[in-house]
Amino acid sequence: METLSGVERMRIVGGDLALDYVNTRSGPPDGPPDDDVLHGYEDVVAWASYVGMLTGSEAARLGRQASTEPDEAQAVFRRALRVRDDLDALFRAAPAGGRPSARHLGRLRDDTAEAVAHARLVPAEGGYRWRWTEPRDLGRPLWPVVHAATELLTAGPLDRIKACAGCRFLFVDESKNRSRRWCSMDDCGTAAKIRRYVARRAASQRHALITKRV
């Protein structure tokens, strides 16, 4: 299935559900994104299943419902993209030392209020957790995302949110000395090492050529 293959090629490296949702768009560290795994409501459901927010049966149920309510599914998809834009603006301000806009904060407040209206507190190990009810509501995949975003804004650690030096991904730097620069050493970090190696090798070859000529 094309949708699943697109979502499954994603790297889950944000360290927070809200940041992983922002990272459904990729691209260079500066400039606009150049790739997106979300092209329709079915992709939102596939992503939610991929990151563990939905069970397989829940995802299948929402997929069937979307096929019978295409207009509503399209409306939820437009909202999903708007939510992602808002979270991108909110959390991209943190690494730059800026303050999020009141407009984005206000919309997140409203989105979170809607999400919590569809949740209930249930006992969990050491306390309680939210459980999202009404699994037949097409907005279900967005509720945990906006709630996670509010938790990250209110409880942090905002000062550990960083933008990758090699791509546009955001992540929570959990290293002890806060020295992490890459969303993943296996991808952007390795690519940077290769670029440095190639540059050093090219410089060495140029130096050897100049020395030989002299």
mmCIF file of C-alpha atoms in Angstrom:
data_model
loop_
_atom_site.group_PDB
_atom_site.id
_atom_site.type_symbol
_atom_site.label_atom_id
_atom_site.label_comp_id
_atom_site.label_asym_id
_atom_site.label_seq_id
_atom_site.Cartn_x
_atom_site.Cartn_y
_atom_site.Cartn_z
ATOM 1 C CA MET A 1 0.000 0.000 0.000
ATOM 2 C CA GLU A 2 1.560 3.295 -1.072
ATOM 3 C CA THR A 3 0.343 5.224 1.969
ATOM 4 C CA LEU A 4 1.952 2.863 4.452
ATOM 5 C CA SER A 5 5.234 2.712 2.562
ATOM 6 C CA GLY A 6 5.405 6.516 2.640
ATOM 7 C CA VAL A 7 4.694 6.713 6.363
ATOM 8 C CA GLU A 8 6.905 3.773 7.251
ATOM 9 C CA ARG A 9 9.940 5.388 5.671
ATOM 10 C CA MET A 10 9.727 8.091 8.349
ATOM 11 C CA ARG A 11 12.385 8.315 11.040
ATOM 12 C CA ILE A 12 10.826 8.669 14.496
ATOM 13 C CA VAL A 13 13.533 10.744 16.163
ATOM 14 C CA GLY A 14 11.733 13.709 17.771
ATOM 15 C CA GLY A 15 11.574 12.303 21.283
ATOM 16 C CA ASP A 16 8.038 13.671 21.635
ATOM 17 C CA LEU A 17 4.814 12.843 19.816
ATOM 18 C CA ALA A 18 4.150 16.476 18.876
ATOM 19 C CA LEU A 19 7.628 16.886 17.359
ATOM 20 C CA ASP A 20 7.327 13.608 15.471
ATOM 21 C CA TYR A 21 4.121 14.946 13.955
ATOM 22 C CA VAL A 22 5.894 18.150 12.886
ATOM 23 C CA ASN A 23 8.588 15.936 11.372
ATOM 24 C CA THR A 24 6.149 14.376 8.904
ATOM 25 C CA ARG A 25 7.581 17.050 6.596
ATOM 26 C CA SER A 26 11.257 16.903 5.780
ATOM 27 C CA GLY A 27 13.810 18.986 3.945
ATOM 28 C CA PRO A 28 16.952 21.059 4.407
ATOM 29 C CA PRO A 29 17.583 22.889 7.685
ATOM 30 C CA ASP A 30 16.957 26.242 6.007
ATOM 31 C CA GLY A 31 14.109 26.934 3.660
ATOM 32 C CA PRO A 32 10.773 25.246 3.024
ATOM 33 C CA PRO A 33 10.167 21.479 3.321
ATOM 34 C CA ASP A 34 10.643 19.425 0.182
ATOM 35 C CA ASP A 35 8.926 16.166 1.178
ATOM 36 C CA ASP A 36 5.711 15.273 2.980
ATOM 37 C CA VAL A 37 4.264 11.903 3.970
ATOM 38 C CA LEU A 38 0.774 13.294 4.610
ATOM 39 C CA HIS A 39 -1.256 13.579 1.406
ATOM 40 C CA GLY A 40 -4.710 12.664 2.667
ATOM 41 C CA TYR A 41 -6.684 11.573 5.695
ATOM 42 C CA GLU A 42 -5.616 7.961 5.188
ATOM 43 C CA ASP A 43 -1.998 9.050 5.676
ATOM 44 C CA VAL A 44 -2.857 10.683 8.999
ATOM 45 C CA VAL A 45 -4.435 7.424 10.145
ATOM 46 C CA ALA A 46 -1.475 5.410 8.856
ATOM 47 C CA TRP A 47 0.960 7.680 10.701
ATOM 48 C CA ALA A 48 -1.051 7.454 13.930
ATOM 49 C CA SER A 49 -0.967 3.671 13.659
ATOM 50 C CA TYR A 50 2.754 3.676 12.807
ATOM 51 C CA VAL A 51 3.690 5.629 15.946
ATOM 52 C CA GLY A 52 1.385 3.556 18.150
ATOM 53 C CA MET A 53 -1.432 6.043 18.753
ATOM 54 C CA LEU A 54 -3.984 3.745 17.104
ATOM 55 C CA THR A 55 -4.330 -0.004 17.164
ATOM 56 C CA GLY A 56 -4.642 -1.832 13.887
ATOM 57 C CA SER A 57 -8.372 -2.341 14.407
ATOM 58 C CA GLU A 58 -8.897 1.331 15.276
ATOM 59 C CA ALA A 59 -7.004 2.427 12.163
ATOM 60 C CA ALA A 60 -9.012 0.049 9.987
ATOM 61 C CA ARG A 61 -12.268 1.308 11.488
ATOM 62 C CA LEU A 62 -11.375 4.936 10.835
ATOM 63 C CA GLY A 63 -10.319 4.066 7.297
ATOM 64 C CA ARG A 64 -13.683 2.483 6.577
ATOM 65 C CA GLN A 65 -15.497 5.417 8.140
ATOM 66 C CA ALA A 66 -13.501 7.902 6.078
ATOM 67 C CA SER A 67 -14.500 6.087 2.900
ATOM 68 C CA THR A 68 -18.176 6.553 3.762
ATOM 69 C CA GLU A 69 -17.715 10.168 4.952
ATOM 70 C CA PRO A 70 -15.238 11.618 2.416
ATOM 71 C CA ASP A 71 -16.206 15.253 2.973
ATOM 72 C CA GLU A 72 -15.712 14.991 6.730
ATOM 73 C CA ALA A 73 -12.446 13.110 6.226
ATOM 74 C CA GLN A 74 -11.192 15.865 3.936
ATOM 75 C CA ALA A 75 -12.176 18.513 6.478
ATOM 76 C CA VAL A 76 -10.273 16.671 9.224
ATOM 77 C CA PHE A 77 -7.271 16.331 6.933
ATOM 78 C CA ARG A 78 -7.236 20.101 6.322
ATOM 79 C CA ARG A 79 -7.373 20.594 10.086
ATOM 80 C CA ALA A 80 -4.540 18.085 10.531
ATOM 81 C CA LEU A 81 -2.333 20.162 8.214
ATOM 82 C CA ARG A 82 -3.284 23.370 10.019
ATOM 83 C CA VAL A 83 -2.438 21.761 13.374
ATOM 84 C CA ARG A 84 0.938 20.713 11.990
ATOM 85 C CA ASP A 85 1.636 24.246 10.745
ATOM 86 C CA ASP A 86 0.756 25.636 14.170
ATOM 87 C CA LEU A 87 2.971 23.155 16.020
ATOM 88 C CA ASP A 88 5.806 23.772 13.574
ATOM 89 C CA ALA A 89 5.640 27.500 14.289
ATOM 90 C CA LEU A 90 5.310 26.994 18.049
ATOM 91 C CA PHE A 91 8.213 24.623 18.491
ATOM 92 C CA ARG A 92 10.518 26.033 15.832
ATOM 93 C CA ALA A 93 10.528 29.263 17.836
ATOM 94 C CA ALA A 94 12.132 27.468 20.806
ATOM 95 C CA PRO A 95 15.534 26.638 19.217
ATOM 96 C CA ALA A 96 15.702 30.169 17.808
ATOM 97 C CA GLY A 97 15.060 31.700 21.232
ATOM 98 C CA GLY A 98 11.821 33.284 20.082
ATOM 99 C CA ARG A 99 8.352 33.398 21.582
ATOM 100 C CA PRO A 100 5.394 31.667 19.957
ATOM 101 C CA SER A 101 2.597 33.858 18.671
ATOM 102 C CA ALA A 102 -0.612 34.378 20.625
ATOM 103 C CA ARG A 103 -2.559 33.202 17.571
ATOM 104 C CA HIS A 104 -0.846 29.819 17.500
ATOM 105 C CA LEU A 105 -1.126 29.439 21.270
ATOM 106 C CA GLY A 106 -4.816 30.277 21.146
ATOM 107 C CA ARG A 107 -5.518 27.690 18.475
ATOM 108 C CA LEU A 108 -3.570 25.042 20.376
ATOM 109 C CA ARG A 109 -5.612 25.857 23.482
ATOM 110 C CA ASP A 110 -8.837 25.351 21.533
ATOM 111 C CA ASP A 111 -7.564 22.137 19.917
ATOM 112 C CA THR A 112 -6.511 20.786 23.299
ATOM 113 C CA ALA A 113 -9.867 21.659 24.862
ATOM 114 C CA GLU A 114 -11.593 19.680 22.121
ATOM 115 C CA ALA A 115 -9.202 16.764 22.573
ATOM 116 C CA VAL A 116 -9.651 16.586 26.345
ATOM 117 C CA ALA A 117 -13.427 16.672 25.859
ATOM 118 C CA HIS A 118 -13.014 13.290 24.161
ATOM 119 C CA ALA A 119 -10.833 11.785 26.886
ATOM 120 C CA ARG A 120 -11.149 10.387 30.361
ATOM 121 C CA LEU A 121 -8.651 9.755 33.133
ATOM 122 C CA VAL A 122 -7.983 6.106 33.876
ATOM 123 C CA PRO A 123 -5.701 4.459 36.452
ATOM 124 C CA ALA A 124 -2.186 3.716 35.288
ATOM 125 C CA GLU A 125 1.023 2.576 36.931
ATOM 126 C CA GLY A 126 1.884 5.130 39.583
ATOM 127 C CA GLY A 127 -1.040 7.403 38.821
ATOM 128 C CA TYR A 128 -3.444 8.177 35.999
ATOM 129 C CA ARG A 129 -3.323 8.732 32.254
ATOM 130 C CA TRP A 130 -5.614 9.977 29.524
ATOM 131 C CA ARG A 131 -7.578 7.479 27.454
ATOM 132 C CA TRP A 132 -9.114 8.728 24.240
ATOM 133 C CA THR A 133 -12.733 7.715 23.795
ATOM 134 C CA GLU A 134 -15.067 7.849 20.792
ATOM 135 C CA PRO A 135 -12.841 5.866 18.429
ATOM 136 C CA ARG A 136 -15.311 6.436 15.578
ATOM 137 C CA ASP A 137 -14.667 10.201 15.518
ATOM 138 C CA LEU A 138 -12.469 10.997 12.502
ATOM 139 C CA GLY A 139 -10.616 13.579 14.585
ATOM 140 C CA ARG A 140 -9.292 10.838 16.872
ATOM 141 C CA PRO A 141 -5.711 10.760 15.461
ATOM 142 C CA LEU A 142 -5.185 14.440 16.311
ATOM 143 C CA TRP A 143 -6.201 14.383 19.974
ATOM 144 C CA PRO A 144 -3.053 12.784 21.448
ATOM 145 C CA VAL A 145 -0.890 15.034 19.251
ATOM 146 C CA VAL A 146 -2.322 18.340 20.463
ATOM 147 C CA HIS A 147 -2.373 17.091 24.044
ATOM 148 C CA ALA A 148 1.307 16.119 23.789
ATOM 149 C CA ALA A 149 2.073 19.549 22.359
ATOM 150 C CA THR A 150 0.408 21.272 25.299
ATOM 151 C CA GLU A 151 2.271 19.047 27.743
ATOM 152 C CA LEU A 152 5.576 19.892 26.071
ATOM 153 C CA LEU A 153 4.818 23.611 26.181
ATOM 154 C CA THR A 154 3.691 23.628 29.792
ATOM 155 C CA ALA A 155 5.967 20.993 31.351
ATOM 156 C CA GLY A 156 8.914 21.163 28.972
ATOM 157 C CA PRO A 157 11.721 20.699 28.487
ATOM 158 C CA LEU A 158 11.417 23.581 26.003
ATOM 159 C CA ASP A 159 15.071 24.466 26.527
ATOM 160 C CA ARG A 160 16.071 21.078 25.127
ATOM 161 C CA ILE A 161 14.176 21.365 21.849
ATOM 162 C CA LYS A 162 16.619 21.674 18.966
ATOM 163 C CA ALA A 163 16.568 21.862 15.200
ATOM 164 C CA CYS A 164 18.767 19.337 13.420
ATOM 165 C CA ALA A 165 21.901 20.787 11.843
ATOM 166 C CA GLY A 166 21.417 18.586 8.784
ATOM 167 C CA CYS A 167 17.662 18.702 8.102
ATOM 168 C CA ARG A 168 14.521 20.504 9.254
ATOM 169 C CA PHE A 169 13.585 17.917 11.913
ATOM 170 C CA LEU A 170 13.027 19.006 15.507
ATOM 171 C CA PHE A 171 14.002 16.864 18.471
ATOM 172 C CA VAL A 172 14.382 16.859 22.249
ATOM 173 C CA ASP A 173 18.063 16.767 23.168
ATOM 174 C CA GLU A 174 18.267 14.283 26.022
ATOM 175 C CA SER A 175 22.062 14.111 26.125
ATOM 176 C CA LYS A 176 23.655 14.961 29.478
ATOM 177 C CA ASN A 177 25.741 17.851 28.157
ATOM 178 C CA ARG A 178 23.127 19.015 25.622
ATOM 179 C CA SER A 179 25.598 18.555 22.796
ATOM 180 C CA ARG A 180 23.396 16.664 20.343
ATOM 181 C CA ARG A 181 23.335 18.356 16.921
ATOM 182 C CA TRP A 182 21.650 15.778 14.737
ATOM 183 C CA CYS A 183 18.186 14.270 14.654
ATOM 184 C CA SER A 184 19.949 10.916 14.188
ATOM 185 C CA MET A 185 23.600 9.943 14.023
ATOM 186 C CA ASP A 186 22.632 7.137 11.660
ATOM 187 C CA ASP A 187 21.359 9.633 9.078
ATOM 188 C CA CYS A 188 22.232 13.323 9.307
ATOM 189 C CA GLY A 189 25.150 12.709 11.656
ATOM 190 C CA THR A 190 26.673 10.097 9.362
ATOM 191 C CA ALA A 191 26.071 12.279 6.306
ATOM 192 C CA ALA A 192 27.922 15.140 7.997
ATOM 193 C CA LYS A 193 30.853 12.860 8.844
ATOM 194 C CA ILE A 194 31.041 11.717 5.224
ATOM 195 C CA ARG A 195 30.999 15.305 3.974
ATOM 196 C CA ARG A 196 33.823 16.231 6.343
ATOM 197 C CA TYR A 197 35.811 13.185 5.280
ATOM 198 C CA VAL A 198 35.356 13.985 1.585
ATOM 199 C CA ALA A 199 36.341 17.613 2.192
ATOM 200 C CA ARG A 200 39.488 16.614 4.120
ATOM 201 C CA ARG A 201 40.436 14.085 1.460
ATOM 202 C CA ALA A 202 39.941 16.619 -1.331
ATOM 203 C CA ALA A 203 42.010 19.197 0.562
ATOM 204 C CA SER A 204 44.752 16.633 1.149
ATOM 205 C CA GLN A 205 44.812 15.713 -2.540
ATOM 206 C CA ARG A 206 45.018 19.363 -3.551
ATOM 207 C CA HIS A 207 47.871 19.915 -1.104
ATOM 208 C CA ALA A 208 49.708 16.853 -2.422
ATOM 209 C CA LEU A 209 49.281 18.053 -6.001
ATOM 210 C CA ILE A 210 50.584 21.534 -5.183
ATOM 211 C CA THR A 211 53.556 20.081 -3.269
ATOM 212 C CA LYS A 212 54.384 17.784 -6.188
ATOM 213 C CA ARG A 213 54.344 20.669 -8.630
ATOM 214 C CA VAL A 214 56.652 22.721 -6.417
#
